[in-house]
XYZ file of C-alpha atoms in Angstrom:
683
model
C 63.703 61.952 84.125
C 66.323 62.792 86.905
C 66.091 66.565 87.703
C 69.345 68.217 88.808
C 67.992 68.378 92.433
C 67.607 64.630 92.760
C 71.112 64.244 91.094
C 72.487 66.621 93.922
C 70.743 64.684 96.577
C 72.109 61.351 95.311
C 75.415 62.459 95.174
C 75.162 63.823 98.813
C 73.735 60.325 99.866
C 76.591 58.512 98.228
C 79.472 60.970 99.854
C 77.523 60.456 103.488
C 77.789 57.030 103.048
C 81.382 56.640 102.186
C 82.265 59.056 105.058
C 80.128 56.968 107.509
C 81.728 53.737 106.449
C 85.127 55.123 106.600
C 84.636 56.566 110.040
C 83.850 53.283 111.395
C 86.953 52.834 113.616
C 85.697 50.408 116.293
C 85.861 47.575 114.335
C 87.906 44.850 116.362
C 90.622 44.705 113.572
C 91.270 47.526 110.917
C 93.461 46.605 108.011
C 94.169 50.070 107.513
C 95.519 50.335 110.963
C 97.828 47.274 110.335
C 100.709 49.619 110.041
C 103.013 48.109 112.537
C 105.280 45.863 110.489
C 106.430 43.009 112.331
C 110.165 41.735 112.395
C 112.157 38.623 113.830
C 115.632 37.353 113.707
C 116.677 35.282 111.025
C 118.927 32.247 111.265
C 122.059 34.516 110.364
C 121.210 36.773 113.180
C 119.611 39.633 111.168
C 116.333 41.453 111.114
C 114.019 40.278 108.855
C 110.528 41.261 108.093
C 107.732 38.470 108.780
C 104.295 38.149 108.367
C 102.127 40.333 110.546
C 102.449 39.069 113.901
C 99.761 41.417 115.644
C 97.224 43.486 113.662
C 95.988 46.917 115.373
C 92.462 46.865 116.758
C 90.633 49.035 118.938
C 91.692 52.167 120.431
C 90.168 52.338 124.073
C 89.589 55.162 126.457
C 89.351 57.986 123.700
C 86.221 59.522 125.789
C 87.705 58.875 129.396
C 90.038 62.163 129.244
C 92.623 60.245 130.911
C 95.369 62.386 132.484
C 98.886 61.401 132.610
C 98.032 57.628 133.054
C 101.471 55.818 134.202
C 100.702 51.945 134.175
C 98.361 49.397 133.324
C 97.344 45.886 134.309
C 94.889 43.463 133.341
C 93.413 40.780 135.505
C 90.242 38.924 135.202
C 88.708 40.701 132.055
C 89.460 44.096 133.875
C 91.731 46.759 132.905
C 93.050 48.735 135.694
C 94.942 52.217 134.877
C 97.271 54.237 137.005
C 95.751 57.715 136.378
C 98.624 59.855 137.659
C 97.118 63.396 136.909
C 93.811 62.656 138.774
C 95.179 60.569 141.446
C 93.213 57.476 140.921
C 92.882 53.967 139.518
C 90.529 53.586 136.792
C 88.919 50.282 136.335
C 87.223 49.156 133.141
C 85.359 45.841 132.295
C 87.014 44.585 128.908
C 83.660 43.299 127.733
C 81.784 46.131 128.676
C 83.412 49.381 127.908
C 80.527 51.428 129.749
C 81.115 49.678 133.154
C 84.016 51.999 134.525
C 84.892 52.086 138.368
C 87.379 54.608 140.127
C 89.600 53.821 142.992
C 91.448 55.842 145.323
C 90.001 59.278 144.441
C 90.933 61.498 147.540
C 93.412 59.295 148.890
C 95.992 58.889 146.102
C 98.229 61.539 145.162
C 100.172 60.500 141.990
C 100.008 56.719 141.267
C 102.627 55.411 138.945
C 102.174 51.777 139.244
C 99.250 49.427 139.655
C 98.927 45.648 140.436
C 96.095 43.237 141.366
C 96.739 40.081 143.144
C 95.072 36.578 143.237
C 92.501 37.839 146.021
C 91.736 40.955 143.632
C 93.522 43.306 146.095
C 94.881 46.288 144.211
C 98.039 47.332 144.914
C 99.097 51.041 144.021
C 102.651 52.553 143.644
C 102.059 56.170 144.584
C 105.069 58.303 143.779
C 103.632 61.473 145.041
C 102.646 60.068 148.410
C 105.860 57.852 148.870
C 103.863 54.882 149.568
C 102.511 51.646 148.591
C 98.639 51.537 149.347
C 96.328 48.308 149.220
C 92.726 48.466 148.428
C 90.201 45.603 148.329
C 88.125 44.564 145.223
C 85.433 47.412 145.965
C 88.004 50.331 146.449
C 88.162 50.016 150.401
C 91.473 51.186 151.693
C 93.197 48.096 153.412
C 96.593 49.203 154.205
C 99.362 51.761 153.574
C 103.035 50.874 153.148
C 105.112 53.695 154.187
C 108.871 53.707 154.697
C 110.332 50.723 156.382
C 111.613 51.417 159.976
C 113.824 48.480 159.947
C 117.550 49.567 160.719
C 118.585 46.921 158.123
C 116.656 49.299 155.454
C 119.057 51.819 156.553
C 118.427 55.768 157.183
C 119.600 57.226 154.096
C 118.168 54.565 151.700
C 115.624 56.012 149.209
C 111.694 55.018 149.436
C 110.234 56.391 146.353
C 107.832 53.788 145.189
C 107.187 53.720 141.254
C 106.386 50.199 140.623
C 104.855 47.289 142.542
C 103.939 43.567 142.321
C 103.111 40.768 144.810
C 103.428 36.987 145.073
C 101.282 34.295 145.954
C 102.644 34.451 149.702
C 101.585 38.052 149.820
C 105.107 39.204 149.489
C 105.451 42.786 147.989
C 108.167 43.820 145.513
C 108.818 47.236 144.994
C 110.651 49.286 142.301
C 112.128 52.346 144.174
C 113.498 55.234 142.287
C 117.164 56.013 143.358
C 117.356 52.817 145.261
C 120.525 50.838 143.709
C 120.496 47.951 146.135
C 117.703 46.105 144.310
C 113.956 45.609 144.874
C 112.431 46.522 148.015
C 110.592 43.586 149.570
C 108.214 43.601 152.177
C 106.103 41.193 153.823
C 102.401 41.485 153.674
C 102.299 42.894 157.084
C 104.994 45.543 155.930
C 107.979 44.028 157.527
C 111.254 44.608 155.379
C 112.539 41.471 154.077
C 115.460 42.597 152.562
C 116.542 43.741 149.064
C 116.093 41.519 145.796
C 118.109 41.082 142.671
C 120.466 43.965 142.672
C 122.046 45.104 139.337
C 125.875 44.433 139.339
C 128.456 47.148 138.079
C 131.308 45.895 136.358
C 134.692 47.843 136.058
C 136.619 48.242 133.078
C 140.233 47.199 133.095
C 141.418 50.851 133.209
C 139.078 51.304 136.244
C 140.189 48.346 138.050
C 143.927 49.379 137.479
C 143.194 52.840 138.758
C 140.917 51.564 141.808
C 144.121 50.159 143.203
C 145.899 53.469 143.059
C 143.369 56.172 144.126
C 141.595 56.569 147.768
C 137.858 56.002 148.147
C 137.532 59.700 147.595
C 139.164 59.825 144.604
C 137.265 57.023 143.293
C 134.090 58.436 144.192
C 134.853 61.795 142.258
C 136.662 59.849 139.159
C 134.079 56.810 138.719
C 130.768 56.184 138.769
C 130.397 52.527 140.464
C 127.044 52.949 141.581
C 124.996 49.988 140.047
C 121.819 50.706 137.812
C 118.393 51.003 139.451
C 115.666 48.859 138.111
C 113.228 50.767 136.348
C 109.972 48.308 136.250
C 109.027 44.830 137.051
C 106.437 42.000 136.624
C 105.864 38.737 138.087
C 104.540 35.373 136.368
C 102.170 32.667 137.998
C 105.421 30.661 139.358
C 106.416 33.804 141.369
C 109.453 34.564 139.090
C 110.361 38.352 139.019
C 111.169 39.992 135.739
C 112.718 43.381 135.669
C 114.010 45.923 133.034
C 117.019 48.197 133.538
C 117.490 51.330 131.382
C 120.733 52.490 130.070
C 122.596 49.165 129.781
C 123.762 47.490 126.606
C 123.232 43.796 127.910
C 120.995 42.244 130.625
C 118.480 44.981 130.132
C 115.892 42.334 130.736
C 116.335 39.783 133.713
C 114.331 36.879 135.036
C 115.015 36.406 138.546
C 114.812 32.966 140.778
C 113.958 33.254 144.320
C 117.689 33.992 144.763
C 117.417 37.177 142.895
C 119.864 35.483 140.078
C 119.103 35.992 136.494
C 117.961 32.714 134.954
C 117.389 33.698 131.385
C 119.166 31.088 129.228
C 120.005 33.727 126.469
C 120.780 36.651 129.283
C 123.996 37.797 127.529
C 122.699 37.345 123.951
C 119.400 38.807 123.992
C 118.063 41.480 121.565
C 117.419 44.057 123.544
C 117.637 48.064 124.002
C 118.445 50.362 126.648
C 115.270 52.392 126.732
C 112.742 49.655 127.908
C 109.639 51.361 129.836
C 107.458 48.229 130.912
C 107.455 44.282 130.869
C 104.605 41.903 131.368
C 104.399 38.282 130.773
C 102.193 36.395 128.696
C 99.826 33.163 129.185
C 102.825 31.056 127.743
C 105.600 32.702 130.008
C 106.580 34.550 127.063
C 108.332 38.201 127.716
C 106.607 41.389 126.315
C 108.859 44.449 126.628
C 107.845 48.184 125.674
C 110.526 50.544 124.651
C 110.235 54.366 124.971
C 110.022 54.509 121.139
C 107.200 52.427 120.916
C 108.829 48.988 119.746
C 107.050 45.985 121.590
C 109.597 43.007 121.976
C 108.291 39.736 122.440
C 110.619 36.973 123.768
C 109.918 33.107 124.737
C 110.646 32.044 128.231
C 114.533 31.579 127.624
C 115.103 35.144 126.157
C 114.844 34.156 122.290
C 113.269 36.950 120.323
C 109.856 35.824 118.945
C 108.763 39.171 116.940
C 109.121 42.833 117.335
C 106.283 45.074 116.219
C 104.777 48.727 116.834
C 106.635 52.116 116.855
C 106.460 55.819 117.309
C 104.140 58.328 116.003
C 106.230 60.988 114.570
C 104.254 62.977 112.230
C 100.859 61.586 112.188
C 98.810 59.926 114.944
C 98.087 56.744 113.442
C 96.880 53.287 115.049
C 99.290 50.958 116.236
C 101.991 53.885 116.882
C 102.501 55.612 120.086
C 103.426 59.257 120.945
C 104.501 58.474 124.737
C 104.161 54.598 125.425
C 104.430 53.786 129.107
C 102.871 50.648 129.962
C 102.121 47.036 128.488
C 99.731 44.370 129.504
C 98.372 41.048 128.011
C 94.820 39.388 128.456
C 94.049 35.644 128.739
C 93.301 35.747 124.901
C 96.888 37.129 124.080
C 95.564 40.576 123.197
C 98.298 43.097 123.722
C 97.307 46.329 125.513
C 99.681 49.289 125.067
C 99.212 52.531 127.403
C 99.827 55.840 125.650
C 100.708 58.347 128.427
C 100.385 61.758 126.244
C 97.078 60.780 124.334
C 95.592 59.118 127.484
C 94.342 55.966 125.313
C 95.087 52.341 124.930
C 96.061 50.486 121.752
C 94.895 46.927 121.330
C 96.816 44.521 119.075
C 95.316 41.309 118.302
C 97.454 38.383 117.481
C 97.551 36.440 113.927
C 97.202 33.179 112.954
C 100.936 32.713 112.644
C 101.366 34.325 116.169
C 98.781 31.809 117.789
C 100.621 29.067 115.865
C 103.602 30.073 117.865
C 102.167 30.361 121.101
C 100.559 26.825 120.545
C 104.115 25.446 119.675
C 105.485 27.100 122.786
C 103.006 25.704 125.000
C 102.984 22.346 123.663
C 106.893 22.142 123.974
C 106.914 23.333 127.668
C 103.957 20.776 128.177
C 106.454 18.087 126.816
C 104.170 17.314 123.788
C 107.164 17.555 121.531
C 105.957 15.337 118.696
C 102.771 17.680 118.908
C 104.705 20.957 118.540
C 107.111 19.822 115.798
C 104.079 20.041 113.228
C 103.511 23.757 114.644
C 107.239 24.749 114.115
C 107.412 23.007 110.503
C 104.352 25.004 109.466
C 105.623 28.070 111.074
C 109.022 27.721 109.206
C 106.805 27.161 105.922
C 105.074 30.634 106.446
C 107.958 32.887 108.091
C 110.983 31.166 105.961
C 113.961 32.284 107.902
C 112.969 32.449 111.531
C 115.447 31.470 114.027
C 113.045 30.982 116.919
C 111.418 28.683 114.465
C 114.598 26.683 113.945
C 115.303 26.700 117.619
C 111.678 25.428 118.742
C 112.088 22.479 115.847
C 115.332 21.726 116.941
C 114.314 21.276 120.845
C 111.457 19.224 119.550
C 113.847 16.906 117.592
C 116.167 16.835 120.642
C 113.582 15.706 122.769
C 112.209 13.066 120.302
C 115.881 11.924 120.376
C 116.802 12.949 116.766
C 119.914 14.378 117.651
C 121.129 14.745 114.250
C 118.133 16.798 112.848
C 118.204 18.903 116.203
C 121.777 19.920 115.581
C 120.959 20.679 112.233
C 118.398 23.139 113.353
C 120.433 24.329 116.271
C 123.052 25.139 113.804
C 121.145 26.989 111.525
C 119.491 29.134 114.581
C 123.264 29.626 115.687
C 122.091 28.304 119.162
C 125.583 26.932 120.395
C 124.525 25.798 123.904
C 121.764 23.363 122.659
C 123.687 22.447 119.653
C 126.590 21.333 121.973
C 123.826 18.969 123.958
C 122.850 17.428 120.666
C 126.536 16.988 119.687
C 127.291 15.595 122.862
C 124.712 12.870 122.137
C 125.458 12.115 118.658
C 129.150 11.618 119.729
C 128.133 9.622 122.610
C 126.091 6.980 120.201
C 128.909 6.953 117.725
C 131.329 5.943 120.485
C 128.977 3.368 121.794
C 128.622 1.834 118.073
C 132.158 2.056 117.010
C 133.941 1.538 120.326
C 134.685 -2.165 119.168
C 136.032 -1.106 115.782
C 138.287 1.584 117.213
C 140.056 -0.765 119.607
C 140.379 -3.319 116.780
C 142.055 -0.764 114.510
C 144.157 0.647 117.274
C 145.436 -2.863 118.183
C 146.133 -3.592 114.557
C 147.972 -0.480 113.816
C 150.333 -1.431 116.809
C 150.669 -4.760 115.472
C 151.561 -3.324 112.370
C 154.183 -0.860 113.816
C 155.550 -3.549 115.678
C 156.229 -5.582 112.451
C 157.352 -2.642 110.670
C 160.139 -2.080 113.293
C 161.162 -5.716 113.108
C 161.417 -5.457 109.337
C 163.455 -2.056 109.572
C 165.686 -3.507 112.169
C 166.352 -6.381 109.828
C 166.439 -5.326 106.431
C 166.283 -1.132 106.833
C 162.830 -0.751 105.038
C 162.540 2.690 106.542
C 166.067 4.065 105.216
C 164.560 5.905 102.098
C 162.591 7.876 104.686
C 165.397 8.647 106.813
C 167.826 9.482 103.934
C 164.742 11.693 102.591
C 164.297 13.366 106.027
C 168.008 13.903 106.619
C 168.598 15.585 103.109
C 165.516 17.813 103.602
C 167.025 19.039 107.134
C 170.425 19.657 105.454
C 168.642 22.587 103.649
C 169.292 25.601 105.812
C 166.134 27.426 105.472
C 164.502 24.190 106.367
C 166.793 23.593 109.399
C 166.391 27.151 110.575
C 162.690 26.868 110.464
C 163.087 23.498 112.467
C 165.042 25.036 115.024
C 161.806 26.788 116.573
C 161.487 23.223 118.088
C 164.558 23.544 120.170
C 163.997 27.263 120.957
C 160.706 26.412 122.530
C 162.393 23.883 124.916
C 165.878 25.563 125.391
C 165.340 29.510 124.797
C 168.599 30.499 126.526
C 171.084 28.367 124.509
C 168.722 28.924 121.256
C 168.804 32.797 121.775
C 172.382 32.764 122.316
C 173.135 30.859 118.988
C 170.744 33.240 117.148
C 172.792 36.305 118.644
C 175.860 35.153 117.161
C 174.626 34.105 114.019
C 174.963 30.337 114.238
C 171.402 29.679 113.943
C 168.272 31.281 112.196
C 168.188 33.882 109.614
C 165.982 36.843 108.548
C 164.275 34.689 105.993
C 163.545 31.879 108.176
C 162.139 34.245 111.054
C 159.870 35.652 108.426
C 158.583 31.990 107.515
C 158.002 31.283 111.061
C 155.947 34.742 111.156
C 153.935 33.286 108.320
C 153.126 30.082 109.885
C 152.288 32.004 113.399
C 150.033 33.771 111.345
C 148.227 30.874 109.879
C 147.969 29.207 112.871
C 146.363 32.512 114.288
C 143.918 32.941 111.622
C 142.838 29.011 111.952
C 142.135 29.550 115.733
C 140.364 33.328 115.256
C 138.048 32.186 112.395
C 137.954 28.481 111.686
C 137.399 26.825 115.317
C 134.645 24.460 115.358
C 130.935 25.693 115.394
C 130.606 25.445 119.146
C 133.632 27.581 119.993
C 133.705 30.026 117.199
C 131.942 33.235 117.691
C 132.815 34.421 114.143
C 131.600 34.065 110.568
C 134.800 34.266 108.656
C 132.706 35.319 105.542
C 131.907 38.374 107.637
C 135.293 39.464 108.917
C 137.544 41.508 107.057
C 140.999 39.868 106.259
C 142.756 43.265 106.514
C 141.321 43.421 110.125
C 142.870 40.083 110.755
C 146.373 40.731 109.133
C 146.204 44.246 111.548
C 145.461 42.776 114.715
C 148.237 40.001 114.166
C 150.838 42.113 112.418
C 150.478 45.715 113.613
C 151.466 44.642 117.191
C 154.259 42.530 116.299
C 155.799 45.160 114.343
C 155.200 47.900 116.704
C 156.628 45.476 119.477
C 159.914 44.677 117.530
C 160.490 48.102 116.349
C 159.893 49.799 119.845
C 161.844 47.141 121.618
C 164.994 47.506 119.239
C 164.731 51.247 119.853
C 164.073 51.068 123.666
C 166.990 48.556 124.007
C 169.356 51.008 122.030
C 168.833 53.724 124.263
C 169.324 51.407 127.258
C 172.511 50.016 126.336
C 170.980 46.564 125.129
C 173.306 44.539 123.199
C 170.648 43.071 120.675
C 170.506 44.110 117.272
C 167.461 44.743 114.994
C 168.054 41.341 113.602
C 168.207 39.623 116.855
C 165.046 41.213 118.150
C 163.018 40.259 114.854
C 164.316 36.746 114.886
C 163.848 35.834 118.543
C 160.266 37.486 118.639
C 159.283 35.319 115.576
C 160.854 32.063 117.351
C 159.189 32.615 120.618
C 156.099 32.357 118.880
C 156.480 28.383 118.423
C 154.258 27.469 120.819
C 151.425 29.249 118.621
C 152.921 27.635 115.604
C 153.221 23.821 116.924
C 150.171 23.534 119.280
C 147.368 26.025 118.274
C 146.315 23.954 115.148
C 146.099 20.931 117.455
C 143.681 22.575 119.669
C 141.853 23.979 116.958
C 141.203 20.548 115.520
C 140.077 19.477 118.923
C 137.447 22.223 118.883
C 135.488 20.312 116.299
C 135.171 17.067 118.521
C 134.407 18.477 121.915
C 131.558 19.976 123.735
C 131.021 22.914 125.792
C 131.256 21.004 128.925
C 134.981 20.356 127.961
C 135.544 23.690 126.591
C 137.748 24.504 129.525
C 140.362 22.262 127.712
C 140.846 24.603 124.737
C 140.475 27.775 127.098
C 143.394 26.378 129.054
C 145.419 25.346 126.340
C 144.976 28.663 124.502
C 146.017 30.783 127.468
C 148.717 28.220 128.307
C 150.254 28.815 124.698
C 150.253 32.603 124.803
C 151.868 32.369 128.621
C 154.483 30.270 127.070
C 155.269 32.687 124.077
C 155.334 35.489 126.666
C 158.037 33.404 128.702
C 160.036 32.713 125.721
C 159.889 36.529 124.904
C 161.127 37.414 128.315
C 164.036 34.796 128.465
C 165.235 35.549 124.626
C 165.261 39.704 125.687
C 167.392 38.806 128.664
C 169.671 36.857 126.564
C 169.952 38.882 123.750
C 170.248 42.299 125.438
C 172.214 40.821 128.094
C 170.085 42.351 130.806
C 169.212 41.566 134.451
C 165.676 40.305 135.358
C 164.953 43.893 136.395
C 165.986 45.250 133.418
C 164.234 43.005 131.115
C 160.919 44.099 133.070
C 161.780 47.502 132.716
C 162.556 47.123 128.910
C 159.247 45.361 128.170
C 157.208 48.381 130.191
C 159.174 50.909 128.266
C 158.769 49.057 125.018
C 154.923 48.960 125.790
C 154.889 52.692 126.605
C 156.601 53.348 123.267
C 154.187 51.284 121.357
C 151.132 53.335 123.179
C 153.044 56.618 122.243
C 153.216 55.417 118.498
C 149.312 54.552 118.329
C 148.554 57.864 119.784
C 150.876 59.711 117.493
C 149.157 57.807 114.515
C 145.534 59.127 115.643
C 146.827 62.591 116.140
C 148.539 62.752 112.687
C 145.387 60.746 111.044
C 143.153 63.590 112.311
C 145.148 66.325 111.774
C 145.803 64.899 108.097
C 142.057 64.315 107.823
C 141.185 67.979 108.932
C 143.995 69.287 106.630
C 142.657 67.389 103.670
C 139.050 68.409 104.207
C 140.232 72.274 104.540
C 142.343 71.984 101.316
C 139.157 70.371 99.402
C 136.878 72.750 100.904
C 139.027 75.522 99.632
C 139.435 73.719 95.917
C 135.712 73.337 95.785
C 135.089 76.706 96.855
C 137.686 78.070 94.158
C 136.018 75.994 91.677
C 132.400 77.352 92.321
C 133.553 80.839 91.982
C 135.749 80.343 88.834
C 132.611 78.557 87.310
C-alpha cells in the first residue's frame, strides 16, 4: 500500500529529475536553443528561410567573469580573448576548458584587438596604451610598436590602434581609430611601410558642381569629404586582407589584393549592412561578418551570400542571440564563435549537414574538382529549393565541365549576369563555328536572289506593286508627317522652318511620334537582353515608367513656351510641341535596333550599347538646340539662355508641386482630424 509520505517522496523525485534533465545546458547542441533561423537569398533576389545552417551549441566562459571583452581569435585549438576591462589576454584550450592562461597582466591597459601569427606570437592592439604589443607563446613581452616616427607617417596623423593582424612575412596591419588614410602597415621591425587600401569618397553631382565654385575653406565647412575609416580587419592564409567599414551602403566588406584594391567579384552587389563590427575568414575562404544587431552573414570567396543567421537578445537572454556582439571567429571544424561583450560569454554555433555539404561543394570547386562539386550542389538545391548560391555553384560547375547551355540556365536563375555573359559567349562562339558555312551560303543566295529580282524588275517591273502601295501610303498626310522625322533628323534647320510655317507636321503627327518615342523608351528601359537589363518588368510600376518619360517632356514643352514668350521668342506652343517630338527621331529610329542587339552581345561588347545610347540622347539634344534656335529666331547665346531658364522653371514647377502637395496633405489631415473629433463627440 502506498502511503501519503511515499507518494510525496515519489512526486519530489520526479520533479527533481525533470529539473535535472532540463538544466543540462552543456550538451554540445541543444535543439531548444536552435532559435537562430537561417536565411538565404532566393534566385529572384528575396530573403527566404532555409534549413538551419548552424545550430546553437555551448555557451562558453560563464564562470570566467570576463570584463568588457573586445575581440576573439582562434588558432591551433586555442581561443584568445582580448579582455579590455581587466587589461589582459585570456587563452583557453578548446578541448579542455579548464586549461586557462593569461597574458599581458600588468603590461596591457585596454586591449581591443588580438591576433596570433603562425609562430604563435600574440599581437595585441591596445587602445589604452596607444600601442601594438607582441608577446611570445609563453606570454613574454617581445616588442612594443609605438607611434611611427617616420616623416611620411605625418605629425598630425592619428595612431590609436584598435585591431591588428600580421602576414607570413611578419608585416603588421593596424586599424587605427581616426586614421582616414587606410590601414597602417609596419614591418616586423616597426618601420612604417605606408598606408594600405584606403576607402574612397565619392562626391554627389551637386557637391561636385559646388566644389568648382567654393574655396577650400568653404568646402571644408560645407562638405564632409573625409573618407570613412576601416572598423575591423582579418587576413586569410594567402595573405589577403579583408576589411569592414561602418556607415556605408555599399562596399562595406572589402577583400584587398597586395595593392590594396577590392577584388571581390560581387563588390557592388553584395548583401551587406552598415553596422558590421567584426569579420573573419573560414577554412574554405568563406567570409563571416558580424553586425551590431547580432546577425551573422556568411559569404563565399567572391562575396555571394550563403547564409544569414543569429540575432539580438531583446526581451530575454536566449542561446544564439546576443546583447552586445563584438567578435567572431571560426575553428578548424567550421564551428562559429561569437563574443558577447555585455554578458562576457561566447556563443558557439555548429554547422549542420547542409552547411557542411555547401562548404564541401565550395572546396571541391576551388580545387578544380567540378564534376564532384556538381553532385553536392544538386543535392543542396533539392534540400534548399530556391538558393541563389546553389544555382551559382551549379552554374560554375557546368561551365567548367563545358556544358555551357546548362551553365547559362543556372546563372540566369541566379541573376548572375557576369558569369552568364561568359557562358553565353561560349554558346555563341560554338554556334558560329558550327553554322558559319551555312550563314555564308544563305547570305550569298540572298544576294544572288536580290540581283535576279533587280534584273526582273528592270525588265518587267515586278516591284511596281510595292512601289505603288508605298507611294499611296506616303500620300496620306498623317503618314507623310510621321515619316518626316527622318528628314528632321538629318536637316533640322530646314525642317524646323517648315514646321514653324505649317508646311509639315501637325499636332496629331507629333503626338504619334511621342507615342513611338515612348514605346522605344519602354523597350530600352524594361526589355533589353538579360545581360544588360537591371530591371524586371513584372516588378516595375507602369505609371512610374510613364511619369519618368512623359513628365519631363511635358514640363519642358510648357516651360520652354512660357520662357520663350517672355523673351520675345517667335515660336508658338504648337511649334515647341512639334519640334520637341521630332527631335526624338533618333530615339524612335535607332534605340530599338540596339535594344535588339542587347540580346546577342556579351558584356565585353557592352560598350557598343553604352556608346550608342549616349550618342542617341546627345543627338536628340542637338536637334532640340537647333530647332529652338530656328523656331524662336534666337542667337546661339540666346538659345543657351533659353534652355537654362527653361530648366530653372521646370525646377520651380517641381518644387511648387511638392509644396502644394505637402500643404494639401497637412490640410487634409487637419480637416480629417476635425471631422473625426466632431463625429466622436457627437457620437
